[in-house]
Tab-separated table of C-alpha atoms and ligand atoms in Angstrom:
chain	number	residue	atom	x	y	z
S	1	MET	CA	-31.653	37.478	39.490
S	2	ALA	CA	-30.126	35.638	36.725
S	3	TRP	CA	-30.330	36.296	32.793
S	4	SER	CA	-31.674	32.929	32.608
S	5	ASP	CA	-34.580	33.678	35.045
S	6	ILE	CA	-35.675	36.135	32.576
S	7	LEU	CA	-34.903	34.451	29.184
S	8	PRO	CA	-34.820	30.802	29.567
S	9	PHE	CA	-32.249	30.057	26.609
S	10	MET	CA	-29.552	32.155	28.604
S	11	GLY	CA	-29.294	29.193	31.040
S	12	VAL	CA	-27.780	26.750	28.305
S	13	ALA	CA	-24.092	25.556	28.979
S	14	ILE	CA	-22.563	22.838	27.249
S	15	ARG	CA	-19.136	21.387	28.663
S	16	CYS	CA	-16.468	18.712	27.744
S	17	GLY	CA	-12.967	18.903	29.298
S	18	ASP	CA	-11.855	22.445	29.004
S	19	LEU	CA	-13.986	23.445	26.457
S	20	SER	CA	-17.524	25.311	27.046
S	21	LEU	CA	-20.248	26.491	24.975
S	22	THR	CA	-22.529	29.006	27.108
S	23	ALA	CA	-25.289	30.942	26.100
S	24	MET	CA	-24.328	34.332	25.347
S	25	THR	CA	-25.793	37.387	27.813
S	26	PRO	CA	-24.983	41.323	27.352
S	27	ASP	CA	-22.047	40.715	29.919
S	28	ASP	CA	-20.217	38.499	27.572
S	29	ILE	CA	-20.240	40.973	24.670
S	30	PRO	CA	-16.951	43.105	25.377
S	31	GLY	CA	-15.050	39.814	25.592
S	32	LEU	CA	-16.463	38.656	22.295
S	33	LEU	CA	-15.508	41.983	20.615
S	34	ALA	CA	-12.265	41.551	21.748
S	35	ALA	CA	-11.896	38.170	20.346
S	36	ALA	CA	-13.314	39.221	16.840
S	37	GLY	CA	-10.666	42.111	16.918
S	38	ARG	CA	-7.989	39.555	16.642
S	39	GLY	CA	-9.167	38.516	13.450
S	40	ILE	CA	-11.342	35.727	12.190
S	41	VAL	CA	-10.816	34.618	8.215
S	42	PRO	CA	-7.946	32.354	7.754
S	43	ASP	CA	-5.316	33.093	4.921
S	44	GLY	CA	-6.148	31.414	1.744
S	45	SER	CA	-10.191	30.999	2.650
S	46	GLY	CA	-12.995	32.696	0.986
S	47	TYR	CA	-14.569	35.301	2.889
S	48	PRO	CA	-17.209	33.057	5.070
S	49	PHE	CA	-20.095	35.185	6.265
S	50	ILE	CA	-23.321	36.302	4.532
S	51	THR	CA	-22.693	39.978	6.012
S	52	ASP	CA	-19.815	42.086	5.533
S	53	TRP	CA	-19.349	42.499	9.638
S	54	ALA	CA	-16.000	40.881	9.547
S	55	LEU	CA	-14.505	43.501	7.096
S	56	LEU	CA	-15.942	46.562	8.653
S	57	PRO	CA	-13.423	49.077	10.571
S	58	ARG	CA	-13.011	48.352	14.241
S	59	ALA	CA	-15.468	50.892	15.582
S	60	GLU	CA	-18.372	49.941	12.942
S	61	ARG	CA	-17.916	46.128	13.503
S	62	GLU	CA	-17.786	46.520	17.378
S	63	ALA	CA	-21.218	48.468	16.980
S	64	SER	CA	-22.692	46.467	14.351
S	65	SER	CA	-21.880	43.235	16.126
S	66	THR	CA	-23.494	44.485	19.251
S	67	GLN	CA	-26.724	45.761	17.408
S	68	PHE	CA	-26.799	42.225	16.107
S	69	TYR	CA	-26.703	40.472	19.562
S	70	PHE	CA	-29.510	42.832	20.838
S	71	SER	CA	-31.452	42.482	17.846
S	72	SER	CA	-31.165	38.824	18.161
S	73	TRP	CA	-32.376	38.627	21.723
S	74	ALA	CA	-35.173	41.283	20.897
S	75	ALA	CA	-36.491	39.117	18.364
S	76	ALA	CA	-36.213	35.846	20.264
S	77	SER	CA	-39.398	33.772	20.385
S	78	PRO	CA	-40.361	30.066	20.945
S	79	GLU	CA	-40.899	29.700	17.023
S	80	ARG	CA	-37.627	31.517	15.951
S	81	LEU	CA	-34.565	31.411	18.051
S	82	GLU	CA	-31.079	32.323	17.580
S	83	LEU	CA	-29.077	30.579	20.422
S	84	MET	CA	-25.932	32.610	20.517
S	85	MET	CA	-23.238	30.704	22.586
S	86	VAL	CA	-19.736	31.789	23.821
S	87	VAL	CA	-17.013	29.391	23.379
S	88	ARG	CA	-14.112	29.487	26.101
S	89	GLU	CA	-11.341	27.191	26.729
S	90	GLY	CA	-10.885	27.632	30.753
S	91	ASP	CA	-11.596	31.709	31.066
S	92	THR	CA	-10.369	32.244	27.629
S	93	ILE	CA	-13.034	33.876	25.204
S	94	MET	CA	-12.197	32.039	21.654
S	95	GLY	CA	-15.392	32.700	19.504
S	96	ALA	CA	-18.880	31.749	19.158
S	97	GLN	CA	-21.035	29.153	18.032
S	98	ASP	CA	-24.842	29.608	17.472
S	99	LEU	CA	-27.857	27.308	17.086
S	100	ARG	CA	-30.637	28.473	15.362
S	101	VAL	CA	-34.251	26.881	15.110
S	102	ALA	CA	-37.604	28.032	13.658
S	103	ASP	CA	-40.854	26.017	14.469
S	104	PHE	CA	-38.479	23.660	16.146
S	105	ALA	CA	-41.391	21.829	17.981
S	106	VAL	CA	-42.627	20.652	14.739
S	107	ARG	CA	-39.374	20.816	12.758
S	108	ARG	CA	-36.886	19.261	15.040
S	109	THR	CA	-34.146	20.724	12.895
S	110	GLY	CA	-31.087	23.016	13.945
S	111	PHE	CA	-29.002	25.151	11.985
S	112	THR	CA	-25.762	26.128	13.017
S	113	GLY	CA	-22.903	28.799	12.482
S	114	SER	CA	-19.340	29.668	14.167
S	115	TRP	CA	-16.220	31.379	14.253
S	116	LEU	CA	-13.031	31.200	16.344
S	117	ALA	CA	-10.303	34.161	16.587
S	118	ARG	CA	-7.605	33.194	14.279
S	119	ASP	CA	-5.014	32.158	16.929
S	120	PHE	CA	-7.198	29.566	17.789
S	121	HIS	CA	-7.726	27.971	14.425
S	122	GLY	CA	-5.920	24.310	13.578
S	123	ARG	CA	-6.117	23.163	17.180
S	124	GLY	CA	-9.649	20.817	16.510
S	125	ILE	CA	-11.420	23.468	18.555
S	126	GLY	CA	-13.881	24.377	15.696
S	127	THR	CA	-14.551	20.426	15.131
S	128	ARG	CA	-14.902	19.901	19.076
S	129	MET	CA	-17.614	22.928	19.323
S	130	ARG	CA	-19.683	21.680	16.618
S	131	GLN	CA	-19.941	18.290	17.998
S	132	LEU	CA	-21.053	19.979	21.335
S	133	VAL	CA	-23.628	21.861	19.814
S	134	CYS	CA	-24.757	18.896	17.792
S	135	ALA	CA	-24.892	16.634	20.886
S	136	PHE	CA	-26.827	19.195	22.762
S	137	ALA	CA	-29.672	19.469	20.020
S	138	PHE	CA	-29.947	15.794	19.831
S	139	ASP	CA	-29.779	14.600	23.145
S	140	GLU	CA	-31.304	17.570	24.926
S	141	LEU	CA	-33.609	19.032	22.805
S	142	GLY	CA	-34.729	15.848	20.663
S	143	ALA	CA	-33.453	17.197	17.074
S	144	LEU	CA	-33.853	14.865	14.149
S	145	GLU	CA	-31.497	16.615	11.757
S	146	MET	CA	-28.968	19.200	12.081
S	147	ARG	CA	-28.214	21.363	8.802
S	148	THR	CA	-25.057	23.686	8.186
S	149	GLU	CA	-23.771	25.212	5.277
S	150	ALA	CA	-20.450	26.304	3.814
S	151	TYR	CA	-18.774	28.265	0.627
S	152	ALA	CA	-17.034	26.202	-1.391
S	153	ASP	CA	-13.912	28.229	-0.753
S	154	ASN	CA	-13.731	27.727	2.815
S	155	PRO	CA	-12.072	24.508	3.330
S	156	ALA	CA	-11.609	24.424	7.386
S	157	SER	CA	-15.435	24.783	7.587
S	158	ASN	CA	-16.215	22.233	5.025
S	159	ARG	CA	-13.758	19.899	6.757
S	160	VAL	CA	-15.361	20.538	10.237
S	161	SER	CA	-18.721	19.666	9.005
S	162	GLN	CA	-17.133	16.396	7.282
S	163	LYS	CA	-15.057	15.497	10.343
S	164	THR	CA	-18.430	15.800	12.748
S	165	GLY	CA	-20.527	13.291	10.265
S	166	TYR	CA	-22.482	15.579	8.076
S	167	VAL	CA	-23.256	14.361	4.773
S	168	GLU	CA	-23.131	16.904	1.660
S	169	PHE	CA	-26.780	16.780	-0.150
S	170	ASP	CA	-26.684	19.919	-2.067
S	171	ARG	CA	-24.635	22.588	-3.743
S	172	ALA	CA	-25.879	25.913	-5.026
S	173	ARG	CA	-24.864	29.109	-6.835
S	174	VAL	CA	-25.619	31.967	-4.243
S	175	ASN	CA	-24.773	35.697	-3.745
S	176	ARG	CA	-21.825	36.728	-1.542
S	177	LEU	CA	-21.635	40.378	-0.847
S	178	GLY	CA	-22.593	40.874	-4.390
S	179	GLU	CA	-20.285	38.100	-5.878
S	180	PRO	CA	-21.503	34.540	-7.079
S	181	ALA	CA	-20.174	31.860	-4.676
S	182	VAL	CA	-21.067	28.062	-4.195
S	183	GLU	CA	-22.566	27.300	-1.175
S	184	VAL	CA	-22.207	23.415	0.267
S	185	ARG	CA	-25.304	22.169	2.348
S	186	TYR	CA	-24.814	19.519	5.033
S	187	ARG	CA	-27.096	17.617	7.237
S	188	LEU	CA	-26.692	15.094	9.958
S	189	THR	CA	-28.779	12.622	11.930
S	190	ALA	CA	-27.692	11.643	15.664
S	191	ASP	CA	-26.402	8.285	14.475
S	192	GLN	CA	-23.939	9.769	11.931
S	193	LEU	CA	-22.651	12.480	14.939
S	194	THR	CA	-18.871	11.879	15.749
S	195	ARG	CA	-18.867	12.436	19.382
S	196	PRO	CA	-15.774	13.472	21.325
S	197	ALA	CA	-14.010	11.227	23.379
S	198	GLU	CA	-14.697	12.896	26.610
S	199	PRO	CA	-18.140	13.054	28.266
S	200	ILE	CA	-20.184	15.856	27.498
S	201	THR	CA	-22.243	17.846	30.268
S	202	PHE	CA	-25.529	19.952	29.811
S	203	ASP	CA	-27.327	22.449	31.587
S	204	GLY	CA	-30.513	24.185	30.788
S	205	GLY	CA	-31.577	21.938	28.072
S	206	PRO	CA	-34.997	20.985	29.824
S	207	ALA	CA	-35.723	24.891	30.375
S	208	LEU	CA	-34.983	25.349	26.660
S	209	ARG	CA	-37.043	22.359	25.505
S	210	ARG	CA	-40.144	23.891	27.448
S	211	TYR	CA	-39.326	27.606	25.840
S	212	LEU	CA	-39.654	25.851	22.765
S	213	GLY	CA	-42.816	24.039	23.256
S	214	VAL	CA	-41.160	20.256	22.736
S	215	THR	CA	-43.376	17.715	24.118
S	216	GLY	CA	-42.309	14.436	25.343
S	217	GLY	CA	-39.901	13.391	28.072
S	218	GLN	CA	-36.228	13.782	27.607
S	219	SER	CA	-35.616	10.103	27.662
S	220	ALA	CA	-38.104	9.254	24.817
S	221	MET	CA	-36.415	11.788	22.401
S	222	SER	CA	-32.674	10.961	23.189
S	223	ARG	CA	-30.718	9.564	20.713
S	224	SER	CA	-34.036	8.400	19.251
L	301	COA	C1	-14.273	27.355	10.751
L	301	COA	C2	-13.350	27.118	12.153
L	301	COA	C3	-14.466	27.657	13.251
L	301	COA	C4	-12.816	26.123	12.358
L	301	COA	O1	-11.920	26.008	13.163
L	301	COA	P1	-10.803	25.131	13.688
L	301	COA	O2	-10.530	25.223	15.127
L	301	COA	O3	-9.571	25.992	12.608
L	301	COA	O4	-11.108	23.847	12.850
L	301	COA	P2	-10.378	22.482	13.214
L	301	COA	O5	-8.948	22.557	13.591
L	301	COA	O6	-11.171	21.534	14.041
L	301	COA	O7	-10.518	21.830	12.054
L	301	COA	C5	-10.358	22.369	10.822
L	301	COA	C6	-9.851	21.606	9.609
L	301	COA	O8	-9.920	22.324	8.200
L	301	COA	C7	-8.439	21.883	7.722
L	301	COA	N1	-8.122	22.848	6.914
L	301	COA	C8	-7.856	24.351	7.241
L	301	COA	N2	-7.472	25.135	6.241
L	301	COA	C9	-7.529	24.239	5.351
L	301	COA	C10	-7.047	24.446	3.903
L	301	COA	N3	-6.624	25.767	3.517
L	301	COA	N4	-7.017	23.396	3.164
L	301	COA	C11	-7.648	22.333	3.605
L	301	COA	N5	-7.994	22.095	4.670
L	301	COA	C12	-7.853	22.718	5.716
L	301	COA	C13	-7.590	21.517	8.608
L	301	COA	O9	-6.342	20.848	8.504
L	301	COA	C14	-8.549	20.667	9.832
L	301	COA	O10	-8.784	19.467	9.192
L	301	COA	P3	-7.951	18.010	9.638
L	301	COA	O11	-8.274	17.997	11.302
L	301	COA	O12	-8.653	16.825	9.014
L	301	COA	O13	-6.507	18.275	9.509
L	301	COA	C15	-12.376	28.416	11.931
L	301	COA	O14	-11.806	28.362	10.692
L	301	COA	C16	-12.819	29.949	11.677
L	301	COA	O15	-13.514	30.666	12.624
L	301	COA	N6	-13.207	30.203	10.436
L	301	COA	C17	-13.577	31.585	10.122
L	301	COA	C18	-15.266	31.617	10.277
L	301	COA	C19	-15.934	30.565	9.389
L	301	COA	O16	-15.501	30.089	8.458
L	301	COA	N7	-17.172	30.120	10.095
L	301	COA	C20	-17.698	29.096	9.665
L	301	COA	C21	-18.821	29.528	8.609
L	301	COA	S1	-20.177	30.312	9.353
């Protein structure tokens, strides 16, 4: 039995050339912990996350991340899902990309977050993985809008959003670990998405659509 036979969202896989995004399963946790252990936050960037997980000492970070992954799986439902995906180049785990949805069958809106181990930064991978998850949401799930946000002092993440085609629509003063920070908010529609040059293949889209209760055929939704 595969994990996806039990939890349908665990069958998602998105591939483009050598790059793949596959739904995280418990088997992936050790590889992800090792990737995060190489460091994540680029020099000269503000701290990028909402929680302090990447600042914790190794043992605490690994326990906290693992508990977060299991709590996300435990809380998953058709009404609210955090689809966590492992990013690989070939067999090498480089980081994680998530796709969060709530009441997706009605709202048709997806939210993303991501990280890469530092030694993989600056090679265009962050942009490609965002392009892939957005293409999956639009083409396979029938998303009408994708949203994301980044702190203003995180140039790489803001640049990735801009290169993917997102348009800034709001800025807000928010609380980052007890200190004020500016959050930049972006949205993207299918016609605005900058797609990678190479073809993308998808697995698990129809099963995830059924799980989320999205009605209508894929062809009726695709690139609508
Ligand atoms: C955000 C992240 C995934 C981007 O990954 P990446 O593979 O380095 O991204 P890319 O190489 O595709 O693009 C990065 C862009 O930012 C630009 N950039 C990076 N640092 C910069 C800086 N200090 N000033 C200006 N531009 C910068 C790069 O030049 C590049 O743009 P370009 O192609 O126009 O030159 C990676 O930086 C990361 O993991 N950061 C920590 C976690 C994080 O911030 N996650 C997002 C918030 S949840």
